[in-house]
C-alpha cells in the first residue's frame, strides 16, 4: 500500500512537470522569442505576430516617481490596465545604470531578479524569465498562465522593480519590447507608457 501511494505521488509530480514544460514551450512558440539564461535579453524591435492574428489587449505602463533621494530606494510597478484575454506576456525594459540600480528581490538565487506582481493571479501563473542586468541596464521578465487556468482580464501589477538611486537627475524606465498572447494564441496589442524618475 505504501509503495502504491509513493508511486502515485511520483506519478502526479511527473504529470505536473510535463504540464509545466508543455505550457512553457507553448508560450515560447506563441511569443516567437528566445529567452537567454545568462543575462537579460537585449531589447529588440517589435516583430510581426507569429500566429498571424492580433487583437486589442489593454495598456501597459511603468510607474513614475519623483523626489527620490540619492542613495535611497524606490519601488515602481509595471502595471497592466484593462487587460483582455491575457495568457502570457514577455517584456524587456531599459534603464540608465548610471542613475539606477535594480535591487535583488530574491537574494540567494543566481542573478538579480524583480518581484512578481499580483496580476494575473500568482496562483495561476509561472515565471518563465526574471533577470535584471545592472551593467547593461536591461530587465527581462516573462510569465505564462497554466492551463486550465482562465485568461486574465482586468488591471493590476504585473511586477515590481526596486531601484536604488545612484545619482541626482531625471531618468526613466522604458518599455523596449512587449509581446503578449491571448488564450487563443492571438497576439495582444498593448499601448505603452514609460516612466520618469526624478
PDB file of C-alpha atoms in Angstrom:
ATOM      1  CA  UNK A   1       0.000   0.000   0.000  1.00  0.00           C
ATOM      2  CA  UNK A   2       2.800   2.395   0.927  1.00  0.00           C
ATOM      3  CA  UNK A   3       4.594   1.580  -2.337  1.00  0.00           C
ATOM      4  CA  UNK A   4       1.428   2.267  -4.314  1.00  0.00           C
ATOM      5  CA  UNK A   5       0.938   5.649  -2.599  1.00  0.00           C
ATOM      6  CA  UNK A   6       4.578   6.573  -3.274  1.00  0.00           C
ATOM      7  CA  UNK A   7       4.194   5.594  -6.934  1.00  0.00           C
ATOM      8  CA  UNK A   8       1.027   7.702  -7.222  1.00  0.00           C
ATOM      9  CA  UNK A   9       2.768  10.721  -5.667  1.00  0.00           C
ATOM     10  CA  UNK A  10       5.679  10.390  -8.098  1.00  0.00           C
ATOM     11  CA  UNK A  11       3.239   9.961 -10.977  1.00  0.00           C
ATOM     12  CA  UNK A  12       1.430  13.197 -10.012  1.00  0.00           C
ATOM     13  CA  UNK A  13       4.734  15.083  -9.781  1.00  0.00           C
ATOM     14  CA  UNK A  14       5.723  13.906 -13.256  1.00  0.00           C
ATOM     15  CA  UNK A  15       2.314  14.878 -14.637  1.00  0.00           C
ATOM     16  CA  UNK A  16       2.701  18.381 -13.196  1.00  0.00           C
ATOM     17  CA  UNK A  17       6.256  18.699 -14.546  1.00  0.00           C
ATOM     18  CA  UNK A  18       5.148  17.641 -18.036  1.00  0.00           C
ATOM     19  CA  UNK A  19       2.230  20.106 -17.949  1.00  0.00           C
ATOM     20  CA  UNK A  20       4.590  22.896 -16.857  1.00  0.00           C
ATOM     21  CA  UNK A  21       7.087  22.167 -19.637  1.00  0.00           C
ATOM     22  CA  UNK A  22       4.293  21.959 -22.205  1.00  0.00           C
ATOM     23  CA  UNK A  23       2.917  25.354 -21.140  1.00  0.00           C
ATOM     24  CA  UNK A  24       6.390  26.894 -21.282  1.00  0.00           C
ATOM     25  CA  UNK A  25       7.023  25.535 -24.775  1.00  0.00           C
ATOM     26  CA  UNK A  26       3.651  26.865 -25.926  1.00  0.00           C
ATOM     27  CA  UNK A  27       4.452  30.313 -24.536  1.00  0.00           C
ATOM     28  CA  UNK A  28       7.863  30.437 -26.199  1.00  0.00           C
ATOM     29  CA  UNK A  29       6.446  29.355 -29.543  1.00  0.00           C
ATOM     30  CA  UNK A  30       3.485  31.742 -29.330  1.00  0.00           C
ATOM     31  CA  UNK A  31       5.651  34.731 -28.439  1.00  0.00           C
ATOM     32  CA  UNK A  32       8.266  33.800 -31.009  1.00  0.00           C
ATOM     33  CA  UNK A  33      11.094  34.838 -28.721  1.00  0.00           C
ATOM     34  CA  UNK A  34      14.181  33.211 -27.266  1.00  0.00           C
ATOM     35  CA  UNK A  35      14.885  33.723 -23.580  1.00  0.00           C
ATOM     36  CA  UNK A  36      18.633  33.586 -22.759  1.00  0.00           C
ATOM     37  CA  UNK A  37      19.566  32.295 -19.307  1.00  0.00           C
ATOM     38  CA  UNK A  38      22.846  34.056 -18.631  1.00  0.00           C
ATOM     39  CA  UNK A  39      21.831  37.680 -18.970  1.00  0.00           C
ATOM     40  CA  UNK A  40      18.872  39.929 -19.598  1.00  0.00           C
ATOM     41  CA  UNK A  41      17.650  39.917 -23.166  1.00  0.00           C
ATOM     42  CA  UNK A  42      18.817  42.817 -25.286  1.00  0.00           C
ATOM     43  CA  UNK A  43      15.728  44.763 -26.369  1.00  0.00           C
ATOM     44  CA  UNK A  44      14.689  44.318 -29.977  1.00  0.00           C
ATOM     45  CA  UNK A  45      12.117  45.958 -32.167  1.00  0.00           C
ATOM     46  CA  UNK A  46       8.565  44.614 -32.046  1.00  0.00           C
ATOM     47  CA  UNK A  47       8.101  41.880 -34.649  1.00  0.00           C
ATOM     48  CA  UNK A  48       5.108  40.560 -36.558  1.00  0.00           C
ATOM     49  CA  UNK A  49       2.827  38.195 -34.700  1.00  0.00           C
ATOM     50  CA  UNK A  50       3.803  34.523 -35.265  1.00  0.00           C
ATOM     51  CA  UNK A  51       0.187  33.321 -35.058  1.00  0.00           C
ATOM     52  CA  UNK A  52      -0.968  35.779 -37.720  1.00  0.00           C
ATOM     53  CA  UNK A  53      -3.847  37.207 -35.668  1.00  0.00           C
ATOM     54  CA  UNK A  54      -3.896  40.203 -33.346  1.00  0.00           C
ATOM     55  CA  UNK A  55      -6.454  41.850 -31.102  1.00  0.00           C
ATOM     56  CA  UNK A  56      -6.538  44.677 -28.523  1.00  0.00           C
ATOM     57  CA  UNK A  57      -5.095  43.662 -25.163  1.00  0.00           C
ATOM     58  CA  UNK A  58      -5.138  46.778 -22.985  1.00  0.00           C
ATOM     59  CA  UNK A  59      -2.432  49.128 -21.707  1.00  0.00           C
ATOM     60  CA  UNK A  60       0.935  48.576 -20.002  1.00  0.00           C
ATOM     61  CA  UNK A  61       2.865  51.254 -18.129  1.00  0.00           C
ATOM     62  CA  UNK A  62       5.777  51.646 -15.758  1.00  0.00           C
ATOM     63  CA  UNK A  63       5.028  53.892 -12.781  1.00  0.00           C
ATOM     64  CA  UNK A  64       6.860  57.183 -12.389  1.00  0.00           C
ATOM     65  CA  UNK A  65       8.419  58.535  -9.177  1.00  0.00           C
ATOM     66  CA  UNK A  66       9.695  61.924  -8.006  1.00  0.00           C
ATOM     67  CA  UNK A  67      11.629  63.265  -5.038  1.00  0.00           C
ATOM     68  CA  UNK A  68      13.778  60.140  -4.743  1.00  0.00           C
ATOM     69  CA  UNK A  69      16.856  60.906  -2.621  1.00  0.00           C
ATOM     70  CA  UNK A  70      20.262  59.772  -3.842  1.00  0.00           C
ATOM     71  CA  UNK A  71      21.189  56.532  -2.064  1.00  0.00           C
ATOM     72  CA  UNK A  72      17.583  55.682  -1.220  1.00  0.00           C
ATOM     73  CA  UNK A  73      15.300  53.064  -2.765  1.00  0.00           C
ATOM     74  CA  UNK A  74      12.082  53.441  -4.706  1.00  0.00           C
ATOM     75  CA  UNK A  75       9.703  50.737  -5.900  1.00  0.00           C
ATOM     76  CA  UNK A  76       7.870  51.175  -9.188  1.00  0.00           C
ATOM     77  CA  UNK A  77       5.252  48.816 -10.585  1.00  0.00           C
ATOM     78  CA  UNK A  78       4.818  47.549 -14.105  1.00  0.00           C
ATOM     79  CA  UNK A  79       1.064  47.879 -14.440  1.00  0.00           C
ATOM     80  CA  UNK A  80      -1.381  46.244 -16.799  1.00  0.00           C
ATOM     81  CA  UNK A  81      -4.629  48.139 -17.282  1.00  0.00           C
ATOM     82  CA  UNK A  82      -7.818  46.907 -18.923  1.00  0.00           C
ATOM     83  CA  UNK A  83      -6.116  43.678 -19.961  1.00  0.00           C
ATOM     84  CA  UNK A  84      -8.259  41.374 -22.054  1.00  0.00           C
ATOM     85  CA  UNK A  85      -7.818  37.608 -22.601  1.00  0.00           C
ATOM     86  CA  UNK A  86      -4.186  37.679 -21.381  1.00  0.00           C
ATOM     87  CA  UNK A  87      -2.470  34.291 -21.188  1.00  0.00           C
ATOM     88  CA  UNK A  88       1.233  35.064 -21.491  1.00  0.00           C
ATOM     89  CA  UNK A  89       3.416  38.161 -21.595  1.00  0.00           C
ATOM     90  CA  UNK A  90       7.099  38.956 -22.097  1.00  0.00           C
ATOM     91  CA  UNK A  91       8.541  42.416 -21.512  1.00  0.00           C
ATOM     92  CA  UNK A  92      12.002  43.932 -21.970  1.00  0.00           C
ATOM     93  CA  UNK A  93      12.783  47.190 -20.154  1.00  0.00           C
ATOM     94  CA  UNK A  94      15.752  49.541 -20.298  1.00  0.00           C
ATOM     95  CA  UNK A  95      17.092  51.969 -17.679  1.00  0.00           C
ATOM     96  CA  UNK A  96      20.217  54.082 -17.257  1.00  0.00           C
ATOM     97  CA  UNK A  97      22.614  52.196 -14.947  1.00  0.00           C
ATOM     98  CA  UNK A  98      24.419  55.455 -14.186  1.00  0.00           C
ATOM     99  CA  UNK A  99      21.264  56.647 -12.382  1.00  0.00           C
ATOM    100  CA  UNK A 100      19.521  53.492 -11.183  1.00  0.00           C
ATOM    101  CA  UNK A 101      20.439  50.055  -9.862  1.00  0.00           C
ATOM    102  CA  UNK A 102      17.930  47.200  -9.558  1.00  0.00           C
ATOM    103  CA  UNK A 103      17.883  45.675  -6.085  1.00  0.00           C
ATOM    104  CA  UNK A 104      17.606  41.885  -5.966  1.00  0.00           C
ATOM    105  CA  UNK A 105      14.265  40.656  -4.665  1.00  0.00           C
ATOM    106  CA  UNK A 106      15.436  37.037  -4.444  1.00  0.00           C
ATOM    107  CA  UNK A 107      18.735  37.023  -2.528  1.00  0.00           C
ATOM    108  CA  UNK A 108      20.435  33.662  -2.521  1.00  0.00           C
ATOM    109  CA  UNK A 109      19.462  32.861  -6.107  1.00  0.00           C
ATOM    110  CA  UNK A 110      21.601  33.355  -9.200  1.00  0.00           C
ATOM    111  CA  UNK A 111      21.305  36.795 -10.789  1.00  0.00           C
ATOM    112  CA  UNK A 112      19.289  39.892  -9.942  1.00  0.00           C
ATOM    113  CA  UNK A 113      15.521  39.482 -10.065  1.00  0.00           C
ATOM    114  CA  UNK A 114      12.469  41.703  -9.747  1.00  0.00           C
ATOM    115  CA  UNK A 115       9.365  40.909  -7.694  1.00  0.00           C
ATOM    116  CA  UNK A 116       6.430  39.190  -9.458  1.00  0.00           C
ATOM    117  CA  UNK A 117       3.164  41.068  -9.171  1.00  0.00           C
ATOM    118  CA  UNK A 118      -0.402  40.261  -8.207  1.00  0.00           C
ATOM    119  CA  UNK A 119      -1.876  40.279 -11.724  1.00  0.00           C
ATOM    120  CA  UNK A 120      -2.643  37.781 -13.101  1.00  0.00           C
ATOM    121  CA  UNK A 121      -3.399  35.695 -10.013  1.00  0.00           C
ATOM    122  CA  UNK A 122       0.030  34.425  -8.784  1.00  0.00           C
ATOM    123  CA  UNK A 123      -1.528  31.037  -8.006  1.00  0.00           C
ATOM    124  CA  UNK A 124      -2.290  30.534 -11.696  1.00  0.00           C
ATOM    125  CA  UNK A 125       0.930  31.535 -13.480  1.00  0.00           C
ATOM    126  CA  UNK A 126       4.592  30.629 -13.547  1.00  0.00           C
ATOM    127  CA  UNK A 127       7.553  32.929 -14.225  1.00  0.00           C
ATOM    128  CA  UNK A 128       9.352  31.927 -17.426  1.00  0.00           C
ATOM    129  CA  UNK A 129      12.048  34.605 -17.162  1.00  0.00           C
ATOM    130  CA  UNK A 130      13.093  37.100 -14.496  1.00  0.00           C
ATOM    131  CA  UNK A 131      16.509  38.723 -14.753  1.00  0.00           C
ATOM    132  CA  UNK A 132      17.964  42.226 -14.493  1.00  0.00           C
ATOM    133  CA  UNK A 133      21.365  43.312 -15.797  1.00  0.00           C
ATOM    134  CA  UNK A 134      22.667  46.313 -13.846  1.00  0.00           C
ATOM    135  CA  UNK A 135      25.660  46.731 -16.152  1.00  0.00           C
ATOM    136  CA  UNK A 136      23.701  46.858 -19.407  1.00  0.00           C
ATOM    137  CA  UNK A 137      20.577  48.495 -17.926  1.00  0.00           C
ATOM    138  CA  UNK A 138      18.169  45.759 -19.059  1.00  0.00           C
ATOM    139  CA  UNK A 139      15.330  43.890 -17.386  1.00  0.00           C
ATOM    140  CA  UNK A 140      13.662  40.843 -18.969  1.00  0.00           C
ATOM    141  CA  UNK A 141      10.505  39.380 -17.446  1.00  0.00           C
ATOM    142  CA  UNK A 142       8.011  36.833 -18.762  1.00  0.00           C
ATOM    143  CA  UNK A 143       5.102  34.878 -17.301  1.00  0.00           C
ATOM    144  CA  UNK A 144       2.522  32.401 -18.556  1.00  0.00           C
ATOM    145  CA  UNK A 145      -0.723  31.136 -17.119  1.00  0.00           C
ATOM    146  CA  UNK A 146      -1.022  27.377 -16.687  1.00  0.00           C
ATOM    147  CA  UNK A 147      -3.900  25.564 -18.347  1.00  0.00           C
ATOM    148  CA  UNK A 148      -6.688  25.040 -17.463  1.00  0.00           C
ATOM    149  CA  UNK A 149      -6.485  28.476 -15.801  1.00  0.00           C
ATOM    150  CA  UNK A 150      -8.821  31.034 -17.401  1.00  0.00           C
ATOM    151  CA  UNK A 151      -7.275  34.051 -19.185  1.00  0.00           C
ATOM    152  CA  UNK A 152      -6.702  37.198 -17.148  1.00  0.00           C
ATOM    153  CA  UNK A 153      -8.965  40.205 -17.580  1.00  0.00           C
ATOM    154  CA  UNK A 154      -8.743  43.495 -15.708  1.00  0.00           C
ATOM    155  CA  UNK A 155      -5.974  45.558 -14.153  1.00  0.00           C
ATOM    156  CA  UNK A 156      -3.134  45.106 -11.682  1.00  0.00           C
ATOM    157  CA  UNK A 157       0.616  44.969 -11.129  1.00  0.00           C
ATOM    158  CA  UNK A 158       2.494  42.615 -13.439  1.00  0.00           C
ATOM    159  CA  UNK A 159       5.709  43.065 -11.413  1.00  0.00           C
ATOM    160  CA  UNK A 160       7.531  45.440  -9.068  1.00  0.00           C
ATOM    161  CA  UNK A 161      11.038  46.851  -9.560  1.00  0.00           C
ATOM    162  CA  UNK A 162      13.011  48.067  -6.557  1.00  0.00           C
ATOM    163  CA  UNK A 163      15.608  50.637  -7.625  1.00  0.00           C
ATOM    164  CA  UNK A 164      18.409  52.359  -5.703  1.00  0.00           C
ATOM    165  CA  UNK A 165      19.045  55.939  -6.859  1.00  0.00           C
ATOM    166  CA  UNK A 166      22.749  56.348  -7.613  1.00  0.00           C
ATOM    167  CA  UNK A 167      22.998  59.984  -8.669  1.00  0.00           C
ATOM    168  CA  UNK A 168      20.886  63.126  -8.930  1.00  0.00           C
ATOM    169  CA  UNK A 169      18.917  63.926 -12.065  1.00  0.00           C
ATOM    170  CA  UNK A 170      15.951  62.829 -14.140  1.00  0.00           C
ATOM    171  CA  UNK A 171      15.886  59.446 -15.815  1.00  0.00           C
ATOM    172  CA  UNK A 172      13.319  56.780 -16.540  1.00  0.00           C
ATOM    173  CA  UNK A 173      12.429  53.207 -17.348  1.00  0.00           C
ATOM    174  CA  UNK A 174      11.457  52.474 -20.955  1.00  0.00           C
ATOM    175  CA  UNK A 175       9.490  49.601 -22.415  1.00  0.00           C
ATOM    176  CA  UNK A 176      11.787  48.418 -25.189  1.00  0.00           C
ATOM    177  CA  UNK A 177       9.650  45.447 -26.174  1.00  0.00           C
ATOM    178  CA  UNK A 178       6.453  43.758 -25.075  1.00  0.00           C
ATOM    179  CA  UNK A 179       4.828  40.637 -26.501  1.00  0.00           C
ATOM    180  CA  UNK A 180       1.574  39.232 -25.174  1.00  0.00           C
ATOM    181  CA  UNK A 181      -0.676  36.372 -26.234  1.00  0.00           C
ATOM    182  CA  UNK A 182      -4.281  35.505 -25.556  1.00  0.00           C
ATOM    183  CA  UNK A 183      -5.841  32.155 -24.717  1.00  0.00           C
ATOM    184  CA  UNK A 184      -6.353  31.543 -28.467  1.00  0.00           C
ATOM    185  CA  UNK A 185      -2.648  32.277 -29.246  1.00  0.00           C
ATOM    186  CA  UNK A 186      -3.565  35.567 -30.935  1.00  0.00           C
ATOM    187  CA  UNK A 187      -1.129  38.384 -30.160  1.00  0.00           C
ATOM    188  CA  UNK A 188      -2.447  41.142 -27.918  1.00  0.00           C
ATOM    189  CA  UNK A 189      -1.777  44.728 -28.912  1.00  0.00           C
ATOM    190  CA  UNK A 190      -0.841  46.797 -25.844  1.00  0.00           C
ATOM    191  CA  UNK A 191      -0.451  50.547 -25.698  1.00  0.00           C
ATOM    192  CA  UNK A 192       2.687  51.505 -23.739  1.00  0.00           C
ATOM    193  CA  UNK A 193       3.718  54.233 -21.307  1.00  0.00           C
ATOM    194  CA  UNK A 194       7.266  54.722 -19.985  1.00  0.00           C
ATOM    195  CA  UNK A 195       8.189  56.120 -16.575  1.00  0.00           C
ATOM    196  CA  UNK A 196      10.056  59.214 -15.411  1.00  0.00           C
ATOM    197  CA  UNK A 197      12.065  59.026 -12.180  1.00  0.00           C
ATOM    198  CA  UNK A 198      13.455  62.186 -10.584  1.00  0.00           C
TER     199      UNK A 198
END
